[in-house]
Amino acid sequence: MDVLSAIEKRREITRFTPDPIPKDALDMLLRTLYLAPSGNNLPSREFILVTAKDMLLELRSTTPYMKWLENAAAAVVITGRPEISKYWLQDASIAGGYVWLAAVSLGLGAAWGAVYHAEDAAESAKREQYVRVRLGIPDSYRVVAILGFGYPAAEPPEKKMYPMECVVHLEKFRS
């Protein structure tokens, strides 16, 4: 599947079949994360692949909005390293977008669970600490997100988009 097709097909999938994800597909997801761009090509983001069902069940309680992890076949925890680059959050987010598209190209569904909360430091600290303790993540790392993966239990409807002219400006901003 070409990249534009994956972008057009991408949806947030929160219901998965019980089918496991083959090792070669997981390896491709990890390679995608590894190859995702980062500012100055610095290792400002690191990733943890989780396939153990008991850990997926624990991680679903990171926020009230990640119950879908209980049915995921795998997850990737994306961490950022502020001491490596001031662009750690952007680098981690870009990697998340890349792996989501790679998952779609493999016929997988994915859901994004935000852990880092830019507008609420206390909530972010609570969420990040919850994940940090369970996965042994050092305090110097920020926990950005958890993406859950699996085969979609149902094909979602086509995305209803607003007109492109609402968000795309040519040559200069128009109001």
Short mmCIF file of N, CA and C in Angstrom, two decimals:
data_model
loop_
_atom_site.label_atom_id
_atom_site.label_comp_id
_atom_site.label_asym_id
_atom_site.label_seq_id
_atom_site.Cartn_x
_atom_site.Cartn_y
_atom_site.Cartn_z
N MET A 1 0.86 -1.17 0.00
CA MET A 1 0.00 0.00 0.00
C MET A 1 0.91 1.24 0.00
N ASP A 2 0.60 2.21 -0.87
CA ASP A 2 1.40 3.43 -0.90
C ASP A 2 1.02 4.33 0.29
N VAL A 3 1.86 5.29 0.57
CA VAL A 3 1.68 6.13 1.77
C VAL A 3 0.36 6.90 1.73
N LEU A 4 0.01 7.51 0.60
CA LEU A 4 -1.22 8.27 0.54
C LEU A 4 -2.44 7.38 0.79
N SER A 5 -2.42 6.17 0.27
CA SER A 5 -3.53 5.24 0.54
C SER A 5 -3.62 4.92 2.03
N ALA A 6 -2.49 4.72 2.67
CA ALA A 6 -2.49 4.46 4.11
C ALA A 6 -3.04 5.66 4.88
N ILE A 7 -2.67 6.86 4.46
CA ILE A 7 -3.18 8.07 5.10
C ILE A 7 -4.70 8.16 4.94
N GLU A 8 -5.18 7.89 3.74
CA GLU A 8 -6.62 7.96 3.48
C GLU A 8 -7.39 6.88 4.25
N LYS A 9 -6.79 5.73 4.45
CA LYS A 9 -7.46 4.60 5.11
C LYS A 9 -7.37 4.68 6.64
N ARG A 10 -6.40 5.41 7.16
CA ARG A 10 -6.14 5.45 8.60
C ARG A 10 -7.36 5.94 9.39
N ARG A 11 -7.67 5.20 10.43
CA ARG A 11 -8.72 5.54 11.38
C ARG A 11 -8.22 5.14 12.76
N GLU A 12 -8.83 5.65 13.79
CA GLU A 12 -8.52 5.14 15.12
C GLU A 12 -9.38 3.90 15.33
N ILE A 13 -8.71 2.78 15.53
CA ILE A 13 -9.38 1.49 15.72
C ILE A 13 -9.28 1.14 17.20
N THR A 14 -10.41 0.92 17.83
CA THR A 14 -10.41 0.60 19.26
C THR A 14 -11.03 -0.76 19.56
N ARG A 15 -11.39 -1.48 18.51
CA ARG A 15 -11.89 -2.86 18.68
C ARG A 15 -11.08 -3.76 17.75
N PHE A 16 -10.45 -4.76 18.36
CA PHE A 16 -9.55 -5.64 17.63
C PHE A 16 -10.02 -7.09 17.70
N THR A 17 -9.65 -7.88 16.69
CA THR A 17 -9.89 -9.32 16.74
C THR A 17 -8.87 -9.93 17.71
N PRO A 18 -9.06 -11.18 18.11
CA PRO A 18 -8.09 -11.81 19.02
C PRO A 18 -6.84 -12.34 18.31
N ASP A 19 -6.72 -12.13 17.02
CA ASP A 19 -5.59 -12.67 16.26
C ASP A 19 -4.27 -12.02 16.65
N PRO A 20 -3.23 -12.83 16.82
CA PRO A 20 -1.91 -12.26 17.12
C PRO A 20 -1.32 -11.59 15.88
N ILE A 21 -0.39 -10.70 16.10
CA ILE A 21 0.33 -10.04 15.01
C ILE A 21 1.60 -10.85 14.75
N PRO A 22 1.83 -11.27 13.51
CA PRO A 22 3.03 -12.05 13.21
C PRO A 22 4.32 -11.28 13.52
N LYS A 23 5.37 -12.03 13.85
CA LYS A 23 6.65 -11.43 14.21
C LYS A 23 7.19 -10.52 13.11
N ASP A 24 7.05 -10.92 11.85
CA ASP A 24 7.58 -10.08 10.78
C ASP A 24 6.87 -8.74 10.70
N ALA A 25 5.58 -8.71 11.02
CA ALA A 25 4.85 -7.44 11.04
C ALA A 25 5.31 -6.58 12.21
N LEU A 26 5.49 -7.19 13.38
CA LEU A 26 6.00 -6.44 14.54
C LEU A 26 7.40 -5.89 14.24
N ASP A 27 8.22 -6.69 13.58
CA ASP A 27 9.56 -6.24 13.21
C ASP A 27 9.50 -5.03 12.28
N MET A 28 8.53 -5.05 11.35
CA MET A 28 8.39 -3.91 10.44
C MET A 28 7.96 -2.66 11.20
N LEU A 29 7.07 -2.81 12.17
CA LEU A 29 6.65 -1.66 12.98
C LEU A 29 7.85 -1.09 13.74
N LEU A 30 8.66 -1.96 14.32
CA LEU A 30 9.84 -1.49 15.05
C LEU A 30 10.85 -0.81 14.12
N ARG A 31 11.02 -1.36 12.94
CA ARG A 31 11.94 -0.74 11.97
C ARG A 31 11.42 0.64 11.55
N THR A 32 10.12 0.76 11.40
CA THR A 32 9.52 2.05 11.06
C THR A 32 9.82 3.08 12.15
N LEU A 33 9.65 2.68 13.41
CA LEU A 33 9.95 3.59 14.51
C LEU A 33 11.42 4.01 14.48
N TYR A 34 12.29 3.04 14.27
CA TYR A 34 13.72 3.29 14.23
C TYR A 34 14.10 4.27 13.11
N LEU A 35 13.47 4.13 11.96
CA LEU A 35 13.80 4.96 10.79
C LEU A 35 13.08 6.30 10.77
N ALA A 36 12.11 6.51 11.64
CA ALA A 36 11.37 7.78 11.65
C ALA A 36 12.34 8.94 11.88
N PRO A 37 12.10 10.06 11.23
CA PRO A 37 13.03 11.18 11.37
C PRO A 37 13.02 11.78 12.77
N SER A 38 14.16 12.37 13.11
CA SER A 38 14.27 13.14 14.34
C SER A 38 15.20 14.31 14.07
N GLY A 39 15.02 15.40 14.80
CA GLY A 39 15.86 16.57 14.61
C GLY A 39 17.32 16.24 14.77
N ASN A 40 18.12 16.61 13.79
CA ASN A 40 19.57 16.35 13.77
C ASN A 40 19.89 14.86 13.88
N ASN A 41 18.92 14.00 13.57
CA ASN A 41 19.10 12.55 13.63
C ASN A 41 19.56 12.08 15.02
N LEU A 42 19.08 12.77 16.05
CA LEU A 42 19.44 12.41 17.42
C LEU A 42 18.47 11.36 17.97
N PRO A 43 18.94 10.48 18.84
CA PRO A 43 18.06 9.46 19.44
C PRO A 43 17.24 10.05 20.59
N SER A 44 16.40 11.02 20.25
CA SER A 44 15.61 11.75 21.26
C SER A 44 14.32 11.05 21.63
N ARG A 45 14.09 9.90 21.04
CA ARG A 45 12.90 9.10 21.36
C ARG A 45 13.29 7.65 21.36
N GLU A 46 12.66 6.90 22.27
CA GLU A 46 12.90 5.47 22.36
C GLU A 46 11.55 4.78 22.51
N PHE A 47 11.53 3.49 22.23
CA PHE A 47 10.28 2.76 22.10
C PHE A 47 10.32 1.45 22.87
N ILE A 48 9.18 1.07 23.42
CA ILE A 48 9.06 -0.21 24.11
C ILE A 48 7.92 -0.97 23.46
N LEU A 49 8.22 -2.15 22.90
CA LEU A 49 7.18 -3.01 22.34
C LEU A 49 6.63 -3.88 23.47
N VAL A 50 5.32 -3.90 23.60
CA VAL A 50 4.66 -4.71 24.63
C VAL A 50 3.70 -5.66 23.93
N THR A 51 3.91 -6.96 24.14
CA THR A 51 2.99 -7.97 23.60
C THR A 51 2.40 -8.84 24.70
N ALA A 52 2.94 -8.76 25.90
CA ALA A 52 2.45 -9.58 27.01
C ALA A 52 1.05 -9.11 27.42
N LYS A 53 0.11 -10.03 27.37
CA LYS A 53 -1.28 -9.68 27.64
C LYS A 53 -1.48 -9.07 29.02
N ASP A 54 -0.77 -9.60 30.03
CA ASP A 54 -0.93 -9.06 31.38
C ASP A 54 -0.47 -7.60 31.45
N MET A 55 0.58 -7.24 30.71
CA MET A 55 1.04 -5.86 30.72
C MET A 55 0.09 -4.96 29.92
N LEU A 56 -0.44 -5.45 28.81
CA LEU A 56 -1.42 -4.67 28.06
C LEU A 56 -2.63 -4.37 28.95
N LEU A 57 -3.05 -5.36 29.74
CA LEU A 57 -4.17 -5.15 30.65
C LEU A 57 -3.84 -4.10 31.71
N GLU A 58 -2.61 -4.11 32.22
CA GLU A 58 -2.21 -3.10 33.20
C GLU A 58 -2.15 -1.71 32.58
N LEU A 59 -1.59 -1.62 31.39
CA LEU A 59 -1.42 -0.32 30.74
C LEU A 59 -2.74 0.32 30.35
N ARG A 60 -3.80 -0.45 30.23
CA ARG A 60 -5.10 0.13 29.86
C ARG A 60 -5.59 1.13 30.91
N SER A 61 -5.07 1.03 32.13
CA SER A 61 -5.48 1.94 33.21
C SER A 61 -4.62 3.19 33.29
N THR A 62 -3.75 3.42 32.32
CA THR A 62 -2.92 4.62 32.30
C THR A 62 -3.79 5.87 32.32
N THR A 63 -4.84 5.86 31.54
CA THR A 63 -5.85 6.92 31.54
C THR A 63 -7.21 6.23 31.41
N PRO A 64 -8.28 6.94 31.69
CA PRO A 64 -9.60 6.32 31.53
C PRO A 64 -9.96 6.06 30.06
N TYR A 65 -9.14 6.52 29.13
CA TYR A 65 -9.46 6.46 27.71
C TYR A 65 -8.72 5.38 26.95
N MET A 66 -8.06 4.45 27.64
CA MET A 66 -7.28 3.41 26.96
C MET A 66 -7.82 2.02 27.21
N LYS A 67 -9.09 1.88 27.45
CA LYS A 67 -9.66 0.55 27.69
C LYS A 67 -9.45 -0.38 26.51
N TRP A 68 -9.32 0.18 25.31
CA TRP A 68 -9.11 -0.61 24.10
C TRP A 68 -7.81 -1.43 24.15
N LEU A 69 -6.88 -1.08 25.02
CA LEU A 69 -5.63 -1.85 25.11
C LEU A 69 -5.88 -3.29 25.55
N GLU A 70 -6.99 -3.54 26.26
CA GLU A 70 -7.26 -4.90 26.73
C GLU A 70 -7.47 -5.87 25.57
N ASN A 71 -7.85 -5.37 24.41
CA ASN A 71 -8.07 -6.24 23.25
C ASN A 71 -6.97 -6.12 22.20
N ALA A 72 -6.00 -5.25 22.43
CA ALA A 72 -4.90 -5.08 21.47
C ALA A 72 -3.98 -6.30 21.51
N ALA A 73 -3.37 -6.59 20.38
CA ALA A 73 -2.40 -7.70 20.31
C ALA A 73 -1.01 -7.22 20.70
N ALA A 74 -0.78 -5.93 20.57
CA ALA A 74 0.53 -5.36 20.90
C ALA A 74 0.36 -3.87 21.13
N ALA A 75 1.37 -3.29 21.74
CA ALA A 75 1.41 -1.85 21.92
C ALA A 75 2.86 -1.38 21.83
N VAL A 76 3.01 -0.13 21.49
CA VAL A 76 4.31 0.52 21.52
C VAL A 76 4.19 1.73 22.43
N VAL A 77 5.07 1.79 23.40
CA VAL A 77 5.16 2.94 24.28
C VAL A 77 6.25 3.84 23.72
N ILE A 78 5.90 5.09 23.45
CA ILE A 78 6.83 6.04 22.88
C ILE A 78 7.31 6.98 23.98
N THR A 79 8.62 7.02 24.16
CA THR A 79 9.20 7.90 25.17
C THR A 79 10.05 8.96 24.49
N GLY A 80 10.23 10.08 25.18
CA GLY A 80 11.07 11.16 24.69
C GLY A 80 12.19 11.46 25.66
N ARG A 81 13.27 12.02 25.14
CA ARG A 81 14.45 12.31 25.95
C ARG A 81 14.82 13.79 25.85
N PRO A 82 14.26 14.60 26.74
CA PRO A 82 14.53 16.04 26.69
C PRO A 82 16.00 16.41 26.80
N GLU A 83 16.81 15.58 27.48
CA GLU A 83 18.23 15.91 27.62
C GLU A 83 19.00 15.69 26.32
N ILE A 84 18.42 14.98 25.37
CA ILE A 84 19.07 14.72 24.08
C ILE A 84 18.74 15.82 23.07
N SER A 85 17.47 16.28 23.10
CA SER A 85 17.05 17.28 22.11
C SER A 85 15.86 18.07 22.63
N LYS A 86 15.86 19.35 22.33
CA LYS A 86 14.70 20.17 22.68
C LYS A 86 13.49 19.83 21.82
N TYR A 87 13.69 19.03 20.79
CA TYR A 87 12.59 18.62 19.90
C TYR A 87 12.08 17.21 20.22
N TRP A 88 12.30 16.73 21.42
CA TRP A 88 11.92 15.37 21.80
C TRP A 88 10.45 15.08 21.56
N LEU A 89 9.58 16.05 21.86
CA LEU A 89 8.14 15.81 21.71
C LEU A 89 7.76 15.71 20.23
N GLN A 90 8.30 16.58 19.41
CA GLN A 90 8.03 16.52 17.98
C GLN A 90 8.57 15.22 17.39
N ASP A 91 9.79 14.86 17.78
CA ASP A 91 10.40 13.64 17.25
C ASP A 91 9.59 12.40 17.63
N ALA A 92 9.14 12.34 18.89
CA ALA A 92 8.34 11.20 19.35
C ALA A 92 7.00 11.16 18.62
N SER A 93 6.39 12.32 18.42
CA SER A 93 5.09 12.37 17.74
C SER A 93 5.19 11.96 16.28
N ILE A 94 6.24 12.42 15.61
CA ILE A 94 6.44 12.02 14.22
C ILE A 94 6.60 10.50 14.12
N ALA A 95 7.37 9.91 15.01
CA ALA A 95 7.55 8.46 15.00
C ALA A 95 6.21 7.76 15.18
N GLY A 96 5.37 8.29 16.06
CA GLY A 96 4.04 7.71 16.26
C GLY A 96 3.19 7.75 15.00
N GLY A 97 3.24 8.85 14.28
CA GLY A 97 2.50 8.95 13.03
C GLY A 97 3.02 7.97 11.98
N TYR A 98 4.32 7.84 11.90
CA TYR A 98 4.92 6.91 10.94
C TYR A 98 4.49 5.46 11.24
N VAL A 99 4.58 5.07 12.50
CA VAL A 99 4.25 3.68 12.83
C VAL A 99 2.76 3.41 12.63
N TRP A 100 1.93 4.41 12.85
CA TRP A 100 0.50 4.23 12.63
C TRP A 100 0.24 3.95 11.15
N LEU A 101 0.89 4.71 10.28
CA LEU A 101 0.71 4.48 8.84
C LEU A 101 1.28 3.14 8.41
N ALA A 102 2.40 2.75 8.98
CA ALA A 102 2.97 1.43 8.68
C ALA A 102 2.00 0.33 9.09
N ALA A 103 1.36 0.49 10.25
CA ALA A 103 0.39 -0.50 10.72
C ALA A 103 -0.76 -0.62 9.72
N VAL A 104 -1.28 0.50 9.25
CA VAL A 104 -2.37 0.48 8.27
C VAL A 104 -1.93 -0.25 7.01
N SER A 105 -0.70 0.00 6.58
CA SER A 105 -0.21 -0.65 5.35
C SER A 105 -0.12 -2.17 5.50
N LEU A 106 -0.05 -2.64 6.76
CA LEU A 106 0.02 -4.08 7.04
C LEU A 106 -1.36 -4.68 7.31
N GLY A 107 -2.41 -3.87 7.20
CA GLY A 107 -3.75 -4.36 7.49
C GLY A 107 -4.11 -4.33 8.96
N LEU A 108 -3.29 -3.65 9.75
CA LEU A 108 -3.55 -3.54 11.19
C LEU A 108 -4.33 -2.26 11.49
N GLY A 109 -4.97 -2.27 12.62
CA GLY A 109 -5.59 -1.07 13.14
C GLY A 109 -4.74 -0.56 14.29
N ALA A 110 -4.92 0.71 14.62
CA ALA A 110 -4.16 1.30 15.72
C ALA A 110 -5.00 2.35 16.42
N ALA A 111 -4.67 2.57 17.68
CA ALA A 111 -5.28 3.65 18.46
C ALA A 111 -4.18 4.35 19.22
N TRP A 112 -4.32 5.65 19.37
CA TRP A 112 -3.33 6.49 20.04
C TRP A 112 -3.84 6.81 21.43
N GLY A 113 -3.04 6.50 22.42
CA GLY A 113 -3.35 6.86 23.80
C GLY A 113 -2.35 7.89 24.29
N ALA A 114 -2.81 9.12 24.47
CA ALA A 114 -1.92 10.19 24.93
C ALA A 114 -1.59 9.98 26.41
N VAL A 115 -0.32 9.96 26.72
CA VAL A 115 0.13 9.88 28.10
C VAL A 115 0.60 11.26 28.54
N TYR A 116 1.52 11.84 27.80
CA TYR A 116 2.00 13.19 28.09
C TYR A 116 0.84 14.16 27.90
N HIS A 117 0.65 15.03 28.88
CA HIS A 117 -0.45 16.00 28.85
C HIS A 117 0.16 17.40 28.95
N ALA A 118 0.28 18.09 27.82
CA ALA A 118 0.97 19.37 27.76
C ALA A 118 0.31 20.46 28.59
N GLU A 119 -0.99 20.37 28.82
CA GLU A 119 -1.69 21.45 29.51
C GLU A 119 -1.96 21.18 30.97
N ASP A 120 -1.63 20.00 31.46
CA ASP A 120 -1.89 19.66 32.85
C ASP A 120 -0.70 18.86 33.39
N ALA A 121 0.23 19.58 34.02
CA ALA A 121 1.47 18.94 34.48
C ALA A 121 1.20 17.85 35.50
N ALA A 122 0.23 18.06 36.39
CA ALA A 122 -0.06 17.05 37.41
C ALA A 122 -0.64 15.78 36.78
N GLU A 123 -1.54 15.94 35.84
CA GLU A 123 -2.11 14.78 35.15
C GLU A 123 -1.05 14.06 34.35
N SER A 124 -0.19 14.81 33.67
CA SER A 124 0.88 14.20 32.90
C SER A 124 1.81 13.41 33.83
N ALA A 125 2.18 13.99 34.95
CA ALA A 125 3.08 13.30 35.89
C ALA A 125 2.45 12.00 36.39
N LYS A 126 1.15 12.04 36.67
CA LYS A 126 0.44 10.84 37.14
C LYS A 126 0.45 9.75 36.08
N ARG A 127 0.09 10.11 34.86
CA ARG A 127 0.04 9.14 33.76
C ARG A 127 1.43 8.58 33.47
N GLU A 128 2.40 9.48 33.36
CA GLU A 128 3.75 9.05 33.02
C GLU A 128 4.33 8.14 34.10
N GLN A 129 4.10 8.48 35.36
CA GLN A 129 4.62 7.67 36.46
C GLN A 129 3.99 6.28 36.46
N TYR A 130 2.70 6.22 36.14
CA TYR A 130 2.00 4.93 36.08
C TYR A 130 2.71 4.00 35.09
N VAL A 131 3.02 4.52 33.92
CA VAL A 131 3.68 3.71 32.88
C VAL A 131 5.15 3.47 33.26
N ARG A 132 5.80 4.50 33.75
CA ARG A 132 7.22 4.42 34.11
C ARG A 132 7.46 3.28 35.11
N VAL A 133 6.64 3.20 36.14
CA VAL A 133 6.80 2.17 37.17
C VAL A 133 6.62 0.78 36.58
N ARG A 134 5.63 0.58 35.74
CA ARG A 134 5.34 -0.73 35.20
C ARG A 134 6.38 -1.23 34.19
N LEU A 135 7.01 -0.30 33.49
CA LEU A 135 7.94 -0.71 32.44
C LEU A 135 9.39 -0.39 32.75
N GLY A 136 9.67 0.11 33.94
CA GLY A 136 11.04 0.38 34.33
C GLY A 136 11.69 1.52 33.56
N ILE A 137 10.91 2.52 33.20
CA ILE A 137 11.41 3.65 32.42
C ILE A 137 12.08 4.65 33.37
N PRO A 138 13.32 5.06 33.07
CA PRO A 138 14.00 6.02 33.94
C PRO A 138 13.26 7.36 34.03
N ASP A 139 13.45 8.05 35.15
CA ASP A 139 12.77 9.32 35.40
C ASP A 139 13.13 10.40 34.38
N SER A 140 14.30 10.32 33.76
CA SER A 140 14.72 11.34 32.81
C SER A 140 13.98 11.26 31.47
N TYR A 141 13.28 10.17 31.24
CA TYR A 141 12.50 9.99 30.01
C TYR A 141 11.09 10.50 30.22
N ARG A 142 10.50 11.07 29.18
CA ARG A 142 9.09 11.45 29.20
C ARG A 142 8.31 10.37 28.46
N VAL A 143 7.15 10.03 28.97
CA VAL A 143 6.30 9.03 28.32
C VAL A 143 5.27 9.81 27.50
N VAL A 144 5.37 9.72 26.19
CA VAL A 144 4.56 10.52 25.29
C VAL A 144 3.21 9.87 24.99
N ALA A 145 3.23 8.61 24.60
CA ALA A 145 2.00 7.96 24.15
C ALA A 145 2.15 6.45 24.16
N ILE A 146 1.01 5.80 24.10
CA ILE A 146 0.95 4.36 23.89
C ILE A 146 0.06 4.13 22.67
N LEU A 147 0.59 3.44 21.68
CA LEU A 147 -0.21 3.06 20.52
C LEU A 147 -0.52 1.58 20.63
N GLY A 148 -1.80 1.24 20.55
CA GLY A 148 -2.22 -0.15 20.56
C GLY A 148 -2.45 -0.61 19.13
N PHE A 149 -2.11 -1.88 18.86
CA PHE A 149 -2.23 -2.44 17.51
C PHE A 149 -2.97 -3.77 17.55
N GLY A 150 -3.66 -4.06 16.48
CA GLY A 150 -4.33 -5.33 16.30
C GLY A 150 -5.06 -5.32 14.98
N TYR A 151 -5.64 -6.45 14.66
CA TYR A 151 -6.45 -6.50 13.44
C TYR A 151 -7.83 -5.93 13.76
N PRO A 152 -8.33 -5.01 12.93
CA PRO A 152 -9.62 -4.39 13.21
C PRO A 152 -10.75 -5.42 13.29
N ALA A 153 -11.60 -5.26 14.31
CA ALA A 153 -12.76 -6.14 14.46
C ALA A 153 -13.85 -5.79 13.45
N ALA A 154 -13.84 -4.57 12.96
CA ALA A 154 -14.80 -4.13 11.96
C ALA A 154 -14.15 -3.05 11.11
N GLU A 155 -14.59 -2.95 9.88
CA GLU A 155 -14.08 -1.91 8.99
C GLU A 155 -14.81 -0.61 9.30
N PRO A 156 -14.07 0.43 9.70
CA PRO A 156 -14.74 1.69 10.05
C PRO A 156 -15.30 2.38 8.81
N PRO A 157 -16.28 3.22 9.02
CA PRO A 157 -16.84 3.95 7.87
C PRO A 157 -15.82 4.95 7.31
N GLU A 158 -16.09 5.40 6.11
CA GLU A 158 -15.22 6.38 5.49
C GLU A 158 -15.17 7.64 6.34
N LYS A 159 -14.00 8.24 6.39
CA LYS A 159 -13.80 9.45 7.16
C LYS A 159 -14.56 10.61 6.52
N LYS A 160 -15.31 11.35 7.31
CA LYS A 160 -16.00 12.55 6.83
C LYS A 160 -15.08 13.74 7.11
N MET A 161 -14.58 14.31 6.09
CA MET A 161 -13.64 15.42 6.23
C MET A 161 -14.33 16.75 5.95
N TYR A 162 -13.83 17.78 6.56
CA TYR A 162 -14.25 19.14 6.25
C TYR A 162 -13.57 19.54 4.94
N PRO A 163 -14.04 20.59 4.29
CA PRO A 163 -13.40 20.99 3.02
C PRO A 163 -11.93 21.34 3.23
N MET A 164 -11.10 20.93 2.29
CA MET A 164 -9.67 21.18 2.38
C MET A 164 -9.36 22.67 2.49
N GLU A 165 -10.18 23.49 1.89
CA GLU A 165 -9.96 24.94 1.90
C GLU A 165 -10.05 25.52 3.33
N CYS A 166 -10.64 24.76 4.25
CA CYS A 166 -10.74 25.24 5.64
C CYS A 166 -9.38 25.22 6.34
N VAL A 167 -8.46 24.41 5.87
CA VAL A 167 -7.18 24.27 6.58
C VAL A 167 -5.96 24.46 5.69
N VAL A 168 -6.14 24.52 4.38
CA VAL A 168 -5.01 24.69 3.48
C VAL A 168 -5.08 26.09 2.87
N HIS A 169 -3.99 26.82 3.00
CA HIS A 169 -3.89 28.17 2.46
C HIS A 169 -2.79 28.18 1.41
N LEU A 170 -3.01 28.88 0.33
CA LEU A 170 -2.04 28.95 -0.74
C LEU A 170 -1.36 30.31 -0.73
N GLU A 171 -0.05 30.29 -0.64
CA GLU A 171 0.82 31.45 -0.68
C GLU A 171 0.76 32.33 0.57
N LYS A 172 -0.44 32.57 1.13
CA LYS A 172 -0.54 33.34 2.38
C LYS A 172 -1.84 32.96 3.09
N PHE A 173 -1.89 33.27 4.36
CA PHE A 173 -3.08 32.94 5.17
C PHE A 173 -4.25 33.79 4.71
N ARG A 174 -5.39 33.15 4.57
CA ARG A 174 -6.61 33.89 4.24
C ARG A 174 -7.62 33.63 5.35
N SER A 175 -8.38 34.63 5.69
CA SER A 175 -9.35 34.45 6.78
C SER A 175 -10.75 34.29 6.25
#
